[in-house]
Every structure is written in C-alpha cells, then in structure tokens.
GROMACS .gro file of C-alpha atoms in nm:
model
  282
    1MET     CA    1  -0.274  14.129   6.265
    2ASN     CA    2  -0.088  13.900   6.030
    3GLN     CA    3   0.021  13.619   6.244
    4LEU     CA    4   0.299  13.499   6.013
    5GLN     CA    5   0.453  13.846   5.992
    6GLY     CA    6   0.397  13.929   6.366
    7LYS     CA    7   0.564  13.602   6.491
    8ARG     CA    8   0.876  13.680   6.263
    9LEU     CA    9   0.892  14.030   6.410
   10ILE     CA   10   0.861  13.886   6.750
   11GLU     CA   11   1.137  13.646   6.695
   12SER     CA   12   1.365  13.931   6.593
   13PHE     CA   13   1.278  14.128   6.897
   14LEU     CA   14   1.351  13.835   7.123
   15LEU     CA   15   1.684  13.761   6.948
   16GLU     CA   16   1.776  14.123   7.013
   17ASP     CA   17   1.697  14.099   7.377
   18ILE     CA   18   1.808  13.748   7.465
   19GLY     CA   19   2.111  13.713   7.226
   20SER     CA   20   2.306  13.406   7.328
   21GLY     CA   21   2.098  13.351   7.636
   22ASP     CA   22   1.915  13.501   7.936
   23LEU     CA   23   2.206  13.501   8.190
   24SER     CA   24   1.975  13.591   8.486
   25SER     CA   25   1.757  13.301   8.431
   26ARG     CA   26   2.040  13.066   8.533
   27ILE     CA   27   1.919  13.132   8.900
   28PHE     CA   28   1.630  12.893   8.828
   29SER     CA   29   1.641  12.511   8.814
   30ASN     CA   30   1.477  12.333   8.523
   31SER     CA   31   1.083  12.312   8.498
   32GLU     CA   32   1.008  12.552   8.794
   33THR     CA   33   0.639  12.650   8.740
   34VAL     CA   34   0.505  12.976   8.882
   35LYS     CA   35   0.205  13.210   8.825
   36GLY     CA   36   0.232  13.573   8.723
   37ARG     CA   37  -0.009  13.863   8.631
   38PHE     CA   38   0.010  14.157   8.394
   39VAL     CA   39  -0.137  14.453   8.580
   40ALA     CA   40  -0.232  14.804   8.460
   41LYS     CA   41  -0.075  15.088   8.644
   42ALA     CA   42  -0.256  15.351   8.460
   43ALA     CA   43  -0.617  15.393   8.287
   44GLY     CA   44  -0.630  15.359   7.916
   45VAL     CA   45  -0.735  15.132   7.611
   46LEU     CA   46  -0.569  14.809   7.617
   47ALA     CA   47  -0.386  14.673   7.298
   48GLY     CA   48  -0.147  14.399   7.228
   49CYS     CA   49  -0.287  14.091   7.405
   50VAL     CA   50  -0.194  13.864   7.111
   51VAL     CA   51   0.178  13.958   7.162
   52MET     CA   52   0.171  13.765   7.486
   53ASN     CA   53   0.082  13.438   7.310
   54TRP     CA   54   0.331  13.510   7.024
   55VAL     CA   55   0.615  13.573   7.260
   56TYR     CA   56   0.562  13.257   7.453
   57ASP     CA   57   0.519  13.047   7.139
   58CYS     CA   58   0.847  13.177   7.003
   59LEU     CA   59   1.015  13.090   7.323
   60GLY     CA   60   0.901  12.744   7.269
   61GLU     CA   61   0.748  12.674   7.599
   62ARG     CA   62   0.393  12.604   7.701
   63VAL     CA   63   0.248  12.880   7.902
   64HIS     CA   64  -0.117  12.902   8.008
   65VAL     CA   65  -0.251  13.236   7.958
   66HIS     CA   66  -0.579  13.354   8.088
   67PHE     CA   67  -0.696  13.705   7.971
   68HIS     CA   68  -0.919  13.912   8.201
   69LYS     CA   69  -0.925  14.200   7.948
   70ARG     CA   70  -0.921  14.222   7.582
   71ASP     CA   71  -0.789  14.457   7.310
   72GLY     CA   72  -0.995  14.762   7.267
   73GLU     CA   73  -1.114  14.750   7.612
   74TRP     CA   74  -1.096  15.038   7.863
   75ILE     CA   75  -0.872  14.936   8.157
   76ARG     CA   76  -0.833  15.109   8.507
   77LYS     CA   77  -0.534  15.143   8.721
   78GLY     CA   78  -0.499  14.813   8.913
   79ASP     CA   79  -0.696  14.593   8.668
   80VAL     CA   80  -0.547  14.248   8.612
   81ILE     CA   81  -0.500  14.215   8.231
   82ALA     CA   82  -0.386  13.857   8.217
   83THR     CA   83  -0.280  13.575   8.442
   84VAL     CA   84  -0.002  13.346   8.316
   85GLU     CA   85   0.138  13.013   8.453
   86GLY     CA   86   0.440  12.831   8.320
   87ASP     CA   87   0.815  12.808   8.357
   88VAL     CA   88   0.952  13.082   8.558
   89ALA     CA   89   1.252  13.137   8.335
   90THR     CA   90   1.026  13.155   8.016
   91LEU     CA   91   0.804  13.399   8.194
   92LEU     CA   92   1.086  13.634   8.295
   93THR     CA   93   1.269  13.607   7.978
   94GLY     CA   94   0.979  13.709   7.768
   95GLU     CA   95   0.853  13.984   8.014
   96ARG     CA   96   1.031  14.285   7.864
   97VAL     CA   97   0.947  14.218   7.499
   98ILE     CA   98   0.587  14.177   7.602
   99LEU     CA   99   0.578  14.478   7.813
  100ASN     CA  100   0.752  14.708   7.564
  101LEU     CA  101   0.517  14.609   7.291
  102MET     CA  102   0.191  14.628   7.493
  103GLN     CA  103   0.269  14.943   7.664
  104ARG     CA  104   0.345  15.116   7.335
  105MET     CA  105   0.049  14.961   7.164
  106SER     CA  106  -0.188  15.065   7.452
  107GLY     CA  107  -0.057  15.406   7.460
  108ILE     CA  108  -0.129  15.447   7.085
  109ALA     CA  109  -0.476  15.289   7.149
  110THR     CA  110  -0.550  15.539   7.429
  111MET     CA  111  -0.445  15.849   7.222
  112THR     CA  112  -0.641  15.719   6.932
  113HIS     CA  113  -0.943  15.683   7.163
  114GLN     CA  114  -0.896  16.033   7.278
  115ALA     CA  115  -0.887  16.163   6.919
  116VAL     CA  116  -1.198  15.986   6.813
  117ASP     CA  117  -1.382  16.113   7.131
  118GLN     CA  118  -1.284  16.480   7.026
  119LEU     CA  119  -1.468  16.425   6.701
  120GLY     CA  120  -1.788  16.314   6.880
  121GLU     CA  121  -2.077  16.232   6.635
  122SER     CA  122  -1.886  16.380   6.338
  123LYS     CA  123  -1.878  16.163   6.017
  124THR     CA  124  -1.504  16.236   6.015
  125ARG     CA  125  -1.279  15.921   6.083
  126ILE     CA  126  -0.934  15.933   6.246
  127CYS     CA  127  -0.658  15.749   6.073
  128ASP     CA  128  -0.285  15.692   6.109
  129THR     CA  129   0.005  15.750   5.883
  130ARG     CA  130   0.351  15.584   5.803
  131LYS     CA  131   0.511  15.789   6.075
  132THR     CA  132   0.567  15.466   6.288
  133ALA     CA  133   0.876  15.327   6.457
  134PRO     CA  134   1.066  15.111   6.210
  135GLY     CA  135   0.990  14.746   6.266
  136LEU     CA  136   0.681  14.824   6.461
  137ARG     CA  137   0.432  14.934   6.194
  138LEU     CA  138   0.224  14.628   6.209
  139PHE     CA  139   0.180  14.666   6.589
  140ASP     CA  140   0.137  15.044   6.579
  141LYS     CA  141  -0.134  15.025   6.319
  142TYR     CA  142  -0.325  14.742   6.487
  143ALA     CA  143  -0.317  14.957   6.808
  144VAL     CA  144  -0.481  15.241   6.632
  145THR     CA  145  -0.770  15.014   6.538
  146CYS     CA  146  -0.804  14.914   6.897
  147GLY     CA  147  -0.855  15.269   6.973
  148GLY     CA  148  -1.127  15.314   6.738
  149GLY     CA  149  -0.927  15.458   6.453
  150TYR     CA  150  -0.864  15.345   6.084
  151ASN     CA  151  -0.542  15.263   5.899
  152HIS     CA  152  -0.411  15.470   5.611
  153ARG     CA  153  -0.190  15.280   5.369
  154PHE     CA  154   0.063  15.040   5.536
  155GLY     CA  155   0.350  15.123   5.312
  156LEU     CA  156   0.473  15.248   4.967
  157TYR     CA  157   0.327  14.923   4.812
  158ASP     CA  158  -0.044  14.946   4.885
  159GLY     CA  159  -0.149  15.284   4.760
  160VAL     CA  160  -0.016  15.580   4.561
  161MET     CA  161   0.018  15.900   4.747
  162LEU     CA  162   0.153  16.195   4.536
  163LYS     CA  163   0.321  16.454   4.758
  164ASP     CA  164   0.478  16.788   4.696
  165ASN     CA  165   0.811  16.647   4.563
  166HIS     CA  166   0.637  16.410   4.326
  167ILE     CA  167   0.427  16.688   4.200
  168ALA     CA  168   0.736  16.935   4.172
  169TYR     CA  169   0.922  16.676   3.977
  170ALA     CA  170   0.639  16.590   3.734
  171GLY     CA  171   0.547  16.955   3.684
  172SER     CA  172   0.191  16.956   3.793
  173ILE     CA  173  -0.068  16.756   3.967
  174SER     CA  174  -0.225  16.668   3.625
  175LYS     CA  175   0.101  16.539   3.481
  176ALA     CA  176   0.190  16.339   3.808
  177VAL     CA  177  -0.151  16.168   3.787
  178GLU     CA  178  -0.119  16.095   3.428
  179ARG     CA  179   0.227  15.942   3.470
  180ILE     CA  180   0.127  15.726   3.759
  181ARG     CA  181  -0.182  15.588   3.586
  182GLU     CA  182   0.038  15.449   3.313
  183LYS     CA  183   0.233  15.260   3.572
  184VAL     CA  184  -0.017  15.109   3.813
  185GLY     CA  185  -0.336  14.910   3.757
  186HIS     CA  186  -0.688  15.010   3.806
  187MET     CA  187  -0.723  14.848   4.144
  188VAL     CA  188  -0.465  15.099   4.305
  189LYS     CA  189  -0.610  15.418   4.442
  190ILE     CA  190  -0.446  15.745   4.385
  191GLU     CA  191  -0.423  16.016   4.658
  192VAL     CA  192  -0.285  16.355   4.599
  193GLU     CA  193  -0.165  16.603   4.841
  194VAL     CA  194  -0.279  16.969   4.776
  195GLU     CA  195  -0.177  17.304   4.932
  196SER     CA  196  -0.399  17.553   4.749
  197LYS     CA  197  -0.742  17.603   4.598
  198ALA     CA  198  -0.606  17.595   4.255
  199GLN     CA  199  -0.440  17.242   4.331
  200VAL     CA  200  -0.779  17.123   4.470
  201LYS     CA  201  -0.952  17.208   4.152
  202GLU     CA  202  -0.666  17.040   3.941
  203ALA     CA  203  -0.693  16.728   4.145
  204VAL     CA  204  -1.066  16.710   4.098
  205ALA     CA  205  -1.027  16.757   3.733
  206ALA     CA  206  -0.779  16.480   3.734
  207GLU     CA  207  -1.036  16.239   3.895
  208VAL     CA  208  -0.803  16.124   4.173
  209ASP     CA  209  -0.966  15.893   4.453
  210ILE     CA  210  -0.837  16.094   4.750
  211ILE     CA  211  -0.754  16.456   4.807
  212MET     CA  212  -0.538  16.528   5.110
  213LEU     CA  213  -0.565  16.884   5.235
  214ASP     CA  214  -0.241  16.964   5.389
  215ASN     CA  215  -0.203  17.237   5.661
  216PHE     CA  216  -0.533  17.420   5.614
  217GLU     CA  217  -0.728  17.602   5.884
  218PRO     CA  218  -1.080  17.473   5.962
  219GLU     CA  219  -1.248  17.775   5.784
  220ALA     CA  220  -1.053  17.714   5.473
  221LEU     CA  221  -1.127  17.358   5.485
  222GLU     CA  222  -1.497  17.422   5.500
  223MET     CA  223  -1.490  17.620   5.173
  224LEU     CA  224  -1.249  17.373   4.989
  225ILE     CA  225  -1.463  17.076   5.075
  226LEU     CA  226  -1.744  17.237   4.859
  227LEU     CA  227  -1.513  17.197   4.568
  228ILE     CA  228  -1.469  16.827   4.617
  229PRO     CA  229  -1.743  16.579   4.482
  230ASP     CA  230  -1.884  16.311   4.694
  231GLN     CA  231  -1.695  16.029   4.485
  232ILE     CA  232  -1.355  16.180   4.595
  233VAL     CA  233  -1.252  16.104   4.962
  234ALA     CA  234  -1.143  16.423   5.153
  235GLU     CA  235  -0.868  16.394   5.394
  236ALA     CA  236  -0.694  16.660   5.605
  237SER     CA  237  -0.353  16.655   5.770
  238GLY     CA  238  -0.088  16.878   5.889
  239GLY     CA  239  -0.098  17.111   6.187
  240ILE     CA  240  -0.375  16.904   6.353
  241THR     CA  241  -0.323  16.803   6.717
  242LEU     CA  242  -0.523  16.658   7.016
  243GLU     CA  243  -0.539  17.016   7.125
  244ASN     CA  244  -0.714  17.178   6.830
  245LEU     CA  245  -0.873  16.858   6.687
  246SER     CA  246  -1.221  16.943   6.785
  247THR     CA  247  -1.212  17.271   6.583
  248PHE     CA  248  -1.194  17.040   6.267
  249ARG     CA  249  -1.505  16.831   6.364
  250ASP     CA  250  -1.758  17.012   6.144
  251CYS     CA  251  -1.546  17.080   5.830
  252GLY     CA  252  -1.714  16.792   5.638
  253LEU     CA  253  -1.401  16.591   5.600
  254ASP     CA  254  -1.398  16.208   5.553
  255TYR     CA  255  -1.076  16.150   5.733
  256ILE     CA  256  -0.828  16.326   5.947
  257SER     CA  257  -0.480  16.153   5.953
  258LEU     CA  258  -0.265  16.210   6.264
  259GLY     CA  259   0.116  16.127   6.272
  260CYS     CA  260   0.118  16.199   6.657
  261LEU     CA  261  -0.067  15.887   6.701
  262THR     CA  262   0.224  15.661   6.639
  263HIS     CA  263   0.528  15.908   6.651
  264SER     CA  264   0.461  16.086   6.982
  265VAL     CA  265   0.298  15.821   7.189
  266ASN     CA  266   0.329  15.791   7.563
  267ALA     CA  267   0.332  15.443   7.669
  268LEU     CA  268   0.066  15.310   7.894
  269ASP     CA  269   0.215  15.186   8.230
  270ILE     CA  270   0.181  14.804   8.268
  271SER     CA  271   0.381  14.584   8.515
  272PHE     CA  272   0.434  14.212   8.544
  273ASN     CA  273   0.472  14.046   8.877
  274ILE     CA  274   0.524  13.672   8.971
  275LYS     CA  275   0.330  13.506   9.257
  276GLY     CA  276   0.526  13.539   9.579
  277GLY     CA  277   0.672  13.884   9.512
  278ASN     CA  278   0.595  14.193   9.707
  279LYS     CA  279   0.399  14.338   9.415
  280TRP     CA  280   0.157  14.033   9.372
  281ILE     CA  281  -0.195  14.138   9.386
  282TYR     CA  282  -0.427  13.881   9.542
   0.00000   0.00000   0.00000
C-alpha cells in the first residue's frame, strides 16, 4: 500500500474518533507503560498489519510492535496476531481504529481466499471492483491481494471502462471507443461492458483491450469466449456469487470481478487485551 496516502487516511480516521481528545484516557497518569495483545477470535486470512504501525506513528508515541502473524497468513481462533508495548493511553486510544480496519480487511481477505479456492486450478483470476466503502478503497483493495485476488482499476483515473450508459450516450460501442481514443493516450487500456453476442463482436472489431461480459450464464460465456481473440482480456461480472462461482470455473475467462468482496464483507473478529485484564492470554 502507498504509505503516504495510507498515513493521511489514518490521520483522518483518528481525528474522527479522537476529536479534541480521548476523555477516557485521563484515567491514566503520564508514561504508564503496558503490554497488550491482538488476538484472533475467529479463523480467516489476516490483512492490515501495517495499519497498526501507521496508527501508532500518527499518534506520535513510540510503541514496540512484535508481529506473530503476517498479512496473507491463515490464522485460527485464539492465535496471537501481535504483541505491543507502550504508553497505555496510546494503546487504548488507537485500539478502535486499528480493530475497525484490521477486522474489515481480514474479512475481505478471507472472502477473497474463499473465492479463489472455489476456482481451484482454473486459469481464471478473481479481482475486485470500485464497490468499496468511501475512504477505504486503499485498504479494501490491499486486503483483496492478501486473500490471493487481484485489483481492478483503483478509480476513474487509471483505466477506461465504457459501461451501458456511456455506450447509450455515444450511440454504439464503436462510436464510444472511437471517441475515447481521441481523448486518452496509448498507455491507457480500454475496457468495454457487453450484454449481447452482437456487442461482443462489435467490441472485438473495435480492438478494445478488455471485454467485460455482464450477467451471462456459464453456458453462454463458454460460447462467447470463442469469439474473443487471445490478445483481448475476457472478464465476467454480474450475478456471480460465492454460492455459484464454481460453475464459472471452466468458462475460459481471464478474470471474474466480484463486488461482494468489498461491499458485502463480514468482519473477522479480532480483539485487543492489555496485560492484567481478565481476557489476557498467557
């Protein structure tokens, strides 16, 4: 992840949570040092370890962090993810932002891992979409890679994707592609969303870089793939879930993009406990 961008986002998250100051931390005297542990309360794929360091850096206090697990690693219930030692007020002030991000990111990584596992030895790769929570895209997309998936474009700025409304306004796929090529350089890839066999043929004739086949059943995809030359990337999306994903395994696709990875995530349960508390694990 981009460190500069990540830390700036973390600063805004901390400002939202802390505001003018952590009132609860007034219970502590200055420079009380304590140990704490981040512990997995469910099994899954870990993501977001770097968040811990960024939060403590932004809080301006030196916290020693020792990781027992790494991003992309499968963790089990009860596993100690990291041990930390530092000022008790700093540890507790940063706790919620760290947990909110790590739990969400680990949930995304776990779901992505499940999706990748559904495809088995297929050449098809799983990728994400722009259906992320505002402000969290950097973290969401990094989490997808921790689960074995790939990133689609990060935003409207790093790739052209002509969807149904673009095509409708332009009048056709051919006209839309012609217009966009007049506006962007040769380094920018062009993807086109198609909804019919005729549109697949038109997109191929327009020599686009990527064809996104929208809302097709596996049997239809197998036939449409035969129309797409090897130099054009074939992607499918729409109506594909973890429940039916395996039926798309042998369609010959290059990518399947899943919005559910980031818009329907279930957070992976992680807790933070300080030494001396009832929940401390020895």
